[in-house]
XYZ file of C-alpha atoms in Angstrom:
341
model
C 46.495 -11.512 -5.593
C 48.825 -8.806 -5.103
C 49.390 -6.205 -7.762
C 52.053 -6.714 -10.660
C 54.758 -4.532 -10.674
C 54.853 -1.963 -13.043
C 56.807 -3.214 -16.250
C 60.465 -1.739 -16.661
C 61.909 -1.056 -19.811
C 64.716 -2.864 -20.590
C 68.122 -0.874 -19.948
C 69.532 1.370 -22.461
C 72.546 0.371 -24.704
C 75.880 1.291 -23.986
C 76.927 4.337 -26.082
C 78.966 4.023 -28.895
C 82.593 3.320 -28.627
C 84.890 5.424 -30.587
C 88.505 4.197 -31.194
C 91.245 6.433 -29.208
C 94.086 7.456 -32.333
C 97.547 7.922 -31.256
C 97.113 12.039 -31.708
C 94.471 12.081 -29.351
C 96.490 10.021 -26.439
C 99.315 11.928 -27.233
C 97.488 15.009 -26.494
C 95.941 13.723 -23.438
C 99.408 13.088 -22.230
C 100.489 16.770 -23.150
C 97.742 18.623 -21.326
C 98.003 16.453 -18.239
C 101.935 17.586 -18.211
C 100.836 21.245 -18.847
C 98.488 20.840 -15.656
C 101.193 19.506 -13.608
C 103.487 22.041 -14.730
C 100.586 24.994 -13.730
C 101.341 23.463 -10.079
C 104.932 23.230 -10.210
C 105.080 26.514 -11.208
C 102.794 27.782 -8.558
C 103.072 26.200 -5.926
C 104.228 28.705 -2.820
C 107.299 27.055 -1.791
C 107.166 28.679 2.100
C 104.076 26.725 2.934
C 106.061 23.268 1.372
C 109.036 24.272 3.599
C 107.129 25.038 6.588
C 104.889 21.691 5.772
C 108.146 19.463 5.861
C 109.964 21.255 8.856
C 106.496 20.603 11.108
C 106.311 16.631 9.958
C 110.471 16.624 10.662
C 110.127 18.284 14.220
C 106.871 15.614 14.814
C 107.747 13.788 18.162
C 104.777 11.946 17.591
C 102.954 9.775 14.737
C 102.087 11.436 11.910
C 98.497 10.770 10.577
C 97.311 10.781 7.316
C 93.779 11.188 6.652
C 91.153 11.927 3.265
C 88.050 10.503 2.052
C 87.437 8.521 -1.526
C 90.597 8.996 -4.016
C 92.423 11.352 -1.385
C 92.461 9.196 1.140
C 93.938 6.349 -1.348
C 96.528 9.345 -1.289
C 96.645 9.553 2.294
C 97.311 6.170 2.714
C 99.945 5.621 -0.018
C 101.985 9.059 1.234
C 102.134 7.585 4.744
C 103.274 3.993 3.655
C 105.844 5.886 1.923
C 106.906 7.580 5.338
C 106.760 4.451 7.045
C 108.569 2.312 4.301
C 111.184 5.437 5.531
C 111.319 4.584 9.052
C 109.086 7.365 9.673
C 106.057 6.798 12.401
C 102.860 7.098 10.466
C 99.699 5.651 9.737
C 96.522 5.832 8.052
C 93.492 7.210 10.259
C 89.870 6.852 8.638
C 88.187 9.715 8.801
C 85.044 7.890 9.802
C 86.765 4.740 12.036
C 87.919 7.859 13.407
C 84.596 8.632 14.897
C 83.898 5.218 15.842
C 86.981 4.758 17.921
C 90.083 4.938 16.078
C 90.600 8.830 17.055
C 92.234 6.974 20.478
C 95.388 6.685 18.387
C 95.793 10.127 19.168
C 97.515 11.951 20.854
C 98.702 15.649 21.481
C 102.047 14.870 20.169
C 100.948 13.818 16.847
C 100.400 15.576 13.682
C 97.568 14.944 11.469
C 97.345 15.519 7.497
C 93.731 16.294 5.982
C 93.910 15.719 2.108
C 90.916 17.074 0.014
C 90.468 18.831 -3.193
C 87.830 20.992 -2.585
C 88.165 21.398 1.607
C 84.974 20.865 2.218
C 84.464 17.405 2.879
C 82.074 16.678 5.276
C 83.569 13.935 6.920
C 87.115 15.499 7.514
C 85.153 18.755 8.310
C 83.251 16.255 11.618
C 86.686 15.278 12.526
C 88.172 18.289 13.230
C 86.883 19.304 16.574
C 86.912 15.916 17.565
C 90.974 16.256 16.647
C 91.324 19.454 18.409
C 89.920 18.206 22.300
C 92.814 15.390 21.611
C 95.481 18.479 21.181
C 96.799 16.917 17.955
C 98.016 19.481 15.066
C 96.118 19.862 11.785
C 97.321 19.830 8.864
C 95.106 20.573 5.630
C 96.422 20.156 2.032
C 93.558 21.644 -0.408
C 93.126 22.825 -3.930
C 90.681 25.664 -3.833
C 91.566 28.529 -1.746
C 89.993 29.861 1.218
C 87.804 26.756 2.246
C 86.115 25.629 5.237
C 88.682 22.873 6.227
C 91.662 25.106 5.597
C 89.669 27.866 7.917
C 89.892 25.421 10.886
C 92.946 23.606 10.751
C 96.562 25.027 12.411
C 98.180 25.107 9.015
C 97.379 24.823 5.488
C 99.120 23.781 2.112
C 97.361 24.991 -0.891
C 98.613 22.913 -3.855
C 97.441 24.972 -7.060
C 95.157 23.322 -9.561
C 93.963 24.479 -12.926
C 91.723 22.276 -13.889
C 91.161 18.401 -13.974
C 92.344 16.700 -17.102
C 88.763 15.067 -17.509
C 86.878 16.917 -19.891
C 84.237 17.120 -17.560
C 86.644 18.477 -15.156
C 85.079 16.593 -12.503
C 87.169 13.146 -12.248
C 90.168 13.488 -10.183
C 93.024 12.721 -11.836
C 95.065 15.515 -11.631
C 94.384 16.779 -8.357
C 95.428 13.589 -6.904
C 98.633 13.369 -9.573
C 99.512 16.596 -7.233
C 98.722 15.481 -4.165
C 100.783 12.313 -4.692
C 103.533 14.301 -6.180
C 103.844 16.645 -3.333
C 103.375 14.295 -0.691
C 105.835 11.841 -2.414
C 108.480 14.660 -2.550
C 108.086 15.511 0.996
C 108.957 12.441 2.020
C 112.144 12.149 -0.007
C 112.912 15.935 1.644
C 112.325 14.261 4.917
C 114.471 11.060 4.036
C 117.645 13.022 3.568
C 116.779 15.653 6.502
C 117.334 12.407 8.723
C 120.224 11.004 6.920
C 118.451 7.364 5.910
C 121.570 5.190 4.745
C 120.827 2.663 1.892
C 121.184 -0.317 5.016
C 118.753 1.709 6.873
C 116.381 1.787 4.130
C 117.290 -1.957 2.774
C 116.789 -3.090 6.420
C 112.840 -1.866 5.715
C 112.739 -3.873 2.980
C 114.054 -6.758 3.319
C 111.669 -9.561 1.397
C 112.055 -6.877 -1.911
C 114.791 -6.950 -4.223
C 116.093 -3.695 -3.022
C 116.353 -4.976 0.240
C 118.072 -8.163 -0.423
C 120.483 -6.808 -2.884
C 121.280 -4.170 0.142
C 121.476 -6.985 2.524
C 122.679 -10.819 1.524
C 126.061 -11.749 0.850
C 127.725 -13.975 -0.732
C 127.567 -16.539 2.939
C 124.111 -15.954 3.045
C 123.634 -17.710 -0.534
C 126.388 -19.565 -1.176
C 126.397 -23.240 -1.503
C 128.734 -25.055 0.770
C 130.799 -28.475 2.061
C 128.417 -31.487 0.848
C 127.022 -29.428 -1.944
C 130.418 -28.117 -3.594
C 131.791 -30.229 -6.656
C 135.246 -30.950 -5.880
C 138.553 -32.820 -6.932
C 142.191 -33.027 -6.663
C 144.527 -32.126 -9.984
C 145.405 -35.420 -10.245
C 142.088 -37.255 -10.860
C 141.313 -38.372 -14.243
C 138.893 -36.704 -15.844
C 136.655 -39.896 -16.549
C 136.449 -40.550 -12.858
C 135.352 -37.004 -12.352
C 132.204 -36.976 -14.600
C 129.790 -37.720 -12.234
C 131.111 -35.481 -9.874
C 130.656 -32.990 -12.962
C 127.217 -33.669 -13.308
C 125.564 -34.256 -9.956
C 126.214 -31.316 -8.214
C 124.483 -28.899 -10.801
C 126.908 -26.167 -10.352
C 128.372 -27.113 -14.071
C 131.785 -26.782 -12.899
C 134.502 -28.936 -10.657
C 136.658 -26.895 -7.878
C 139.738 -28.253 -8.163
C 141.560 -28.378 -4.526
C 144.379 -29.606 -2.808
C 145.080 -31.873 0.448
C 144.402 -28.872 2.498
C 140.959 -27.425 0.138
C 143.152 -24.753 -0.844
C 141.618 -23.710 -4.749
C 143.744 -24.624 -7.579
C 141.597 -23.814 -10.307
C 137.941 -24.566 -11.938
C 136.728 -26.510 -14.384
C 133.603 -26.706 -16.465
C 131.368 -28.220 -18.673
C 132.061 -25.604 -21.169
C 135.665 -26.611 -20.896
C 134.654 -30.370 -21.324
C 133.090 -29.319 -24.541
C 136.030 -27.532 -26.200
C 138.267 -30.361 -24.816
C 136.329 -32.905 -26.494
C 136.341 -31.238 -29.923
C 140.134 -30.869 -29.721
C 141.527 -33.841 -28.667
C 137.924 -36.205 -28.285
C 138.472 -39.443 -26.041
C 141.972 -38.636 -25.192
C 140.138 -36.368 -23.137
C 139.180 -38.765 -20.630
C 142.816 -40.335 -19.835
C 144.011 -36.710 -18.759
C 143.907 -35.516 -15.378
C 141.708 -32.371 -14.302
C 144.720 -30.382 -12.960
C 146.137 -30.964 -16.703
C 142.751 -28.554 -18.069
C 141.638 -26.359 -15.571
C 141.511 -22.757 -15.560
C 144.234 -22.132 -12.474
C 143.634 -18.305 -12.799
C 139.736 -18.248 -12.064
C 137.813 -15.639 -10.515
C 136.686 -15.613 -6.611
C 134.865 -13.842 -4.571
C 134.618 -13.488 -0.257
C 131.712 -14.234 1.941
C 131.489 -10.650 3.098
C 131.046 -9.812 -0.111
C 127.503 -8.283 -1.198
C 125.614 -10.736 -2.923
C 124.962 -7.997 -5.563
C 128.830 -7.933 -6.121
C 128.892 -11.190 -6.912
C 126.387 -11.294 -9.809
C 127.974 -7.732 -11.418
C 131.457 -9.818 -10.997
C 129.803 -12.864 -12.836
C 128.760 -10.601 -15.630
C 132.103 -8.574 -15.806
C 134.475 -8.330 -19.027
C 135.985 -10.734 -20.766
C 133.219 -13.072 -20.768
C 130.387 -13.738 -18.319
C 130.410 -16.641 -15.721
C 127.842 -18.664 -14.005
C 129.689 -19.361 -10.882
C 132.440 -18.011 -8.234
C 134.367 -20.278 -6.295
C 133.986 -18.512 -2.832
C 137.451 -18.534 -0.722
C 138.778 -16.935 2.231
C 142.179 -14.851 2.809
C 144.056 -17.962 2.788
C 142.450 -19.318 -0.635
C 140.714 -21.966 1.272
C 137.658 -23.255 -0.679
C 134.653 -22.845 1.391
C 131.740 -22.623 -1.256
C 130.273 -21.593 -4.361
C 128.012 -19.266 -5.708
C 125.770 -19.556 -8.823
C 124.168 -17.000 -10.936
C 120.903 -19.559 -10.756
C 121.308 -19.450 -6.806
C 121.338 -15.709 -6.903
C 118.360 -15.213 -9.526
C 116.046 -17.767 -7.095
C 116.873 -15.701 -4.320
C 115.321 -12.544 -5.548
C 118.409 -10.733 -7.087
């Protein structure tokens, strides 16, 4: 028989837990602003500008690269760029040396992030980088390191010390590098004159996007869907009409779908109270509202819900009509909100 193992001890309890007070939080909060302020304050604005210009002038892809929470960094800073309609992309330092380093080329730029400039992986890279003719970039925290040393240009981004007490977690030095790298970008957006369309266009399943980009057409309902009459109908005949359509609300038209007015179950409602079944032996034309408000279909989708929630009092529809006051749909506040606006 084989020998037993040697018998563990069983594994230590957690250490206490101490409850975290308001003052203490609050004081967290405080120093981490006083260590972003040390880099503000710092930071030598030359090698920012000169940073920007060289990613501007790029008339290639620029490449983002970092190891551990940098190179979550990395990555987010060149999404951003992208998101921009900037070329750039992600490049792992060590898919890098497997293969990926055929992305490159000597137009491109590439970005080294790390705190300390020393990492050994980005450090591997670098000659690898340099027989592809691609410019480095290094962004570090502590001055005069090894990566810095052999890259074409460096950004130092001042740190004084991690807000761990420790100072050994990252959490400030990546609060920089996201802060710098974030601002960049913004620098580079209006360098290239991004529009709001250009940037909505980017985006178009988010709500910035679709706000930027649907009108009123694109999310209107229209023809078989719209709940329409003619003045003259009784309002008893009409009910059904009223109802089915779910737009609470009946367009009222003439022979030729020009909009005469609107009316809706809200106005049922007060009609009822006043004057109860005589009600339903008047026509529509003899209640609606003839002065409602409209909107285009060229109109921004976005307009349409502000115009719904304008003074007097807030709406939950727009009768949609063209520069001859022909009726040719409707728009709902509930069709706008389950389109993502």
């Amino acid at each position: 028989m084989g020998s037993l193992p040697p018998s563990q001890d069983p594994p230590s309890p957690p250490s206490e837990k101490h409850p975290i007070s308001e003052t203490t939080l609050l004081n967290l909060f405080k120093s981490q602003q006083n260590h972003l302020n040390y880099f503000f304050e710092n930071l030598d604005l030359s090698q920012a500008l000169s940073f920007t210009q060289t990613l501007l002038n790029s008339q290639g892809t620029i490449f983002f690269s970092g190891v551990g929470k940098s190179g979550f960094v990395a990555n987010k800073i060149s999404q951003t760029l992208v998101s921009l309609g900037i070329r750039s992309s992600f490049l792992s330092p060590l898919d890098a040396l497997h293969g990926d380093i055929g992305a490159l080329s000597s137009a491109d730029v590439l970005v080294l992030l790390s705190k300390s400039g020393s990492t050994e992986e980005l450090l591997r890279l670098v000659p690898c980088v340099r027989a592809k003719g691609a410019f480095l970039i290094s962004v570090t925290s502590v001055s005069n390191n090894a990566l810095s040393n052999a890259c074409d240009m460096n950004v130092h981004l001042p740190l004084e010390r991690e807000l761990c007490p420790f100072d050994l977690a990252p959490v400030t030095s990546t609060a920089i590098q996201m802060v710098f790298g974030d601002t960049v970008a913004i620098a580079l957006m209006g360098a290239r004159n991004l529009t709001k369309e250009q940037y909505a266009a980017n985006h178009p399943a988010g709500r910035i996007g679709k706000s930027l980009i649907f009108k009123v057409k694109d999310v209107m309902k229209k023809q078989a869907e719209l709940p329409i009459c003619k003045e003259g109908d009784l309002m008893m005949d009409q009910l059904p009409e009223l109802t089915s359509k779910r737009c609470g609300c009946l367009l009222v038209i003439d022979d030729e779908y020009h909009l005469l007015g609107t009316f809706t179950d809200g106005d049922l409602r007060r009609n009822l109270e006043a004057s109860r079944e005589a009600t339903f032996k008047l026509t529509v034309g003899e209640m609606c509202n003839r002065e409602p408000r409209t909107i285009g279909p060229e109109a921004m989708a976005v307009e349409a819900m502000q115009k719904m929630e304008s003074e007097p009092s807030p709406v939950q529809f727009l009768p949609v009509i063209d520069h001859q006051n022909i009726l040719i749909g409707i728009v709902t506040l509930h069709g706008l909100v389950s389109a993502g606006l």
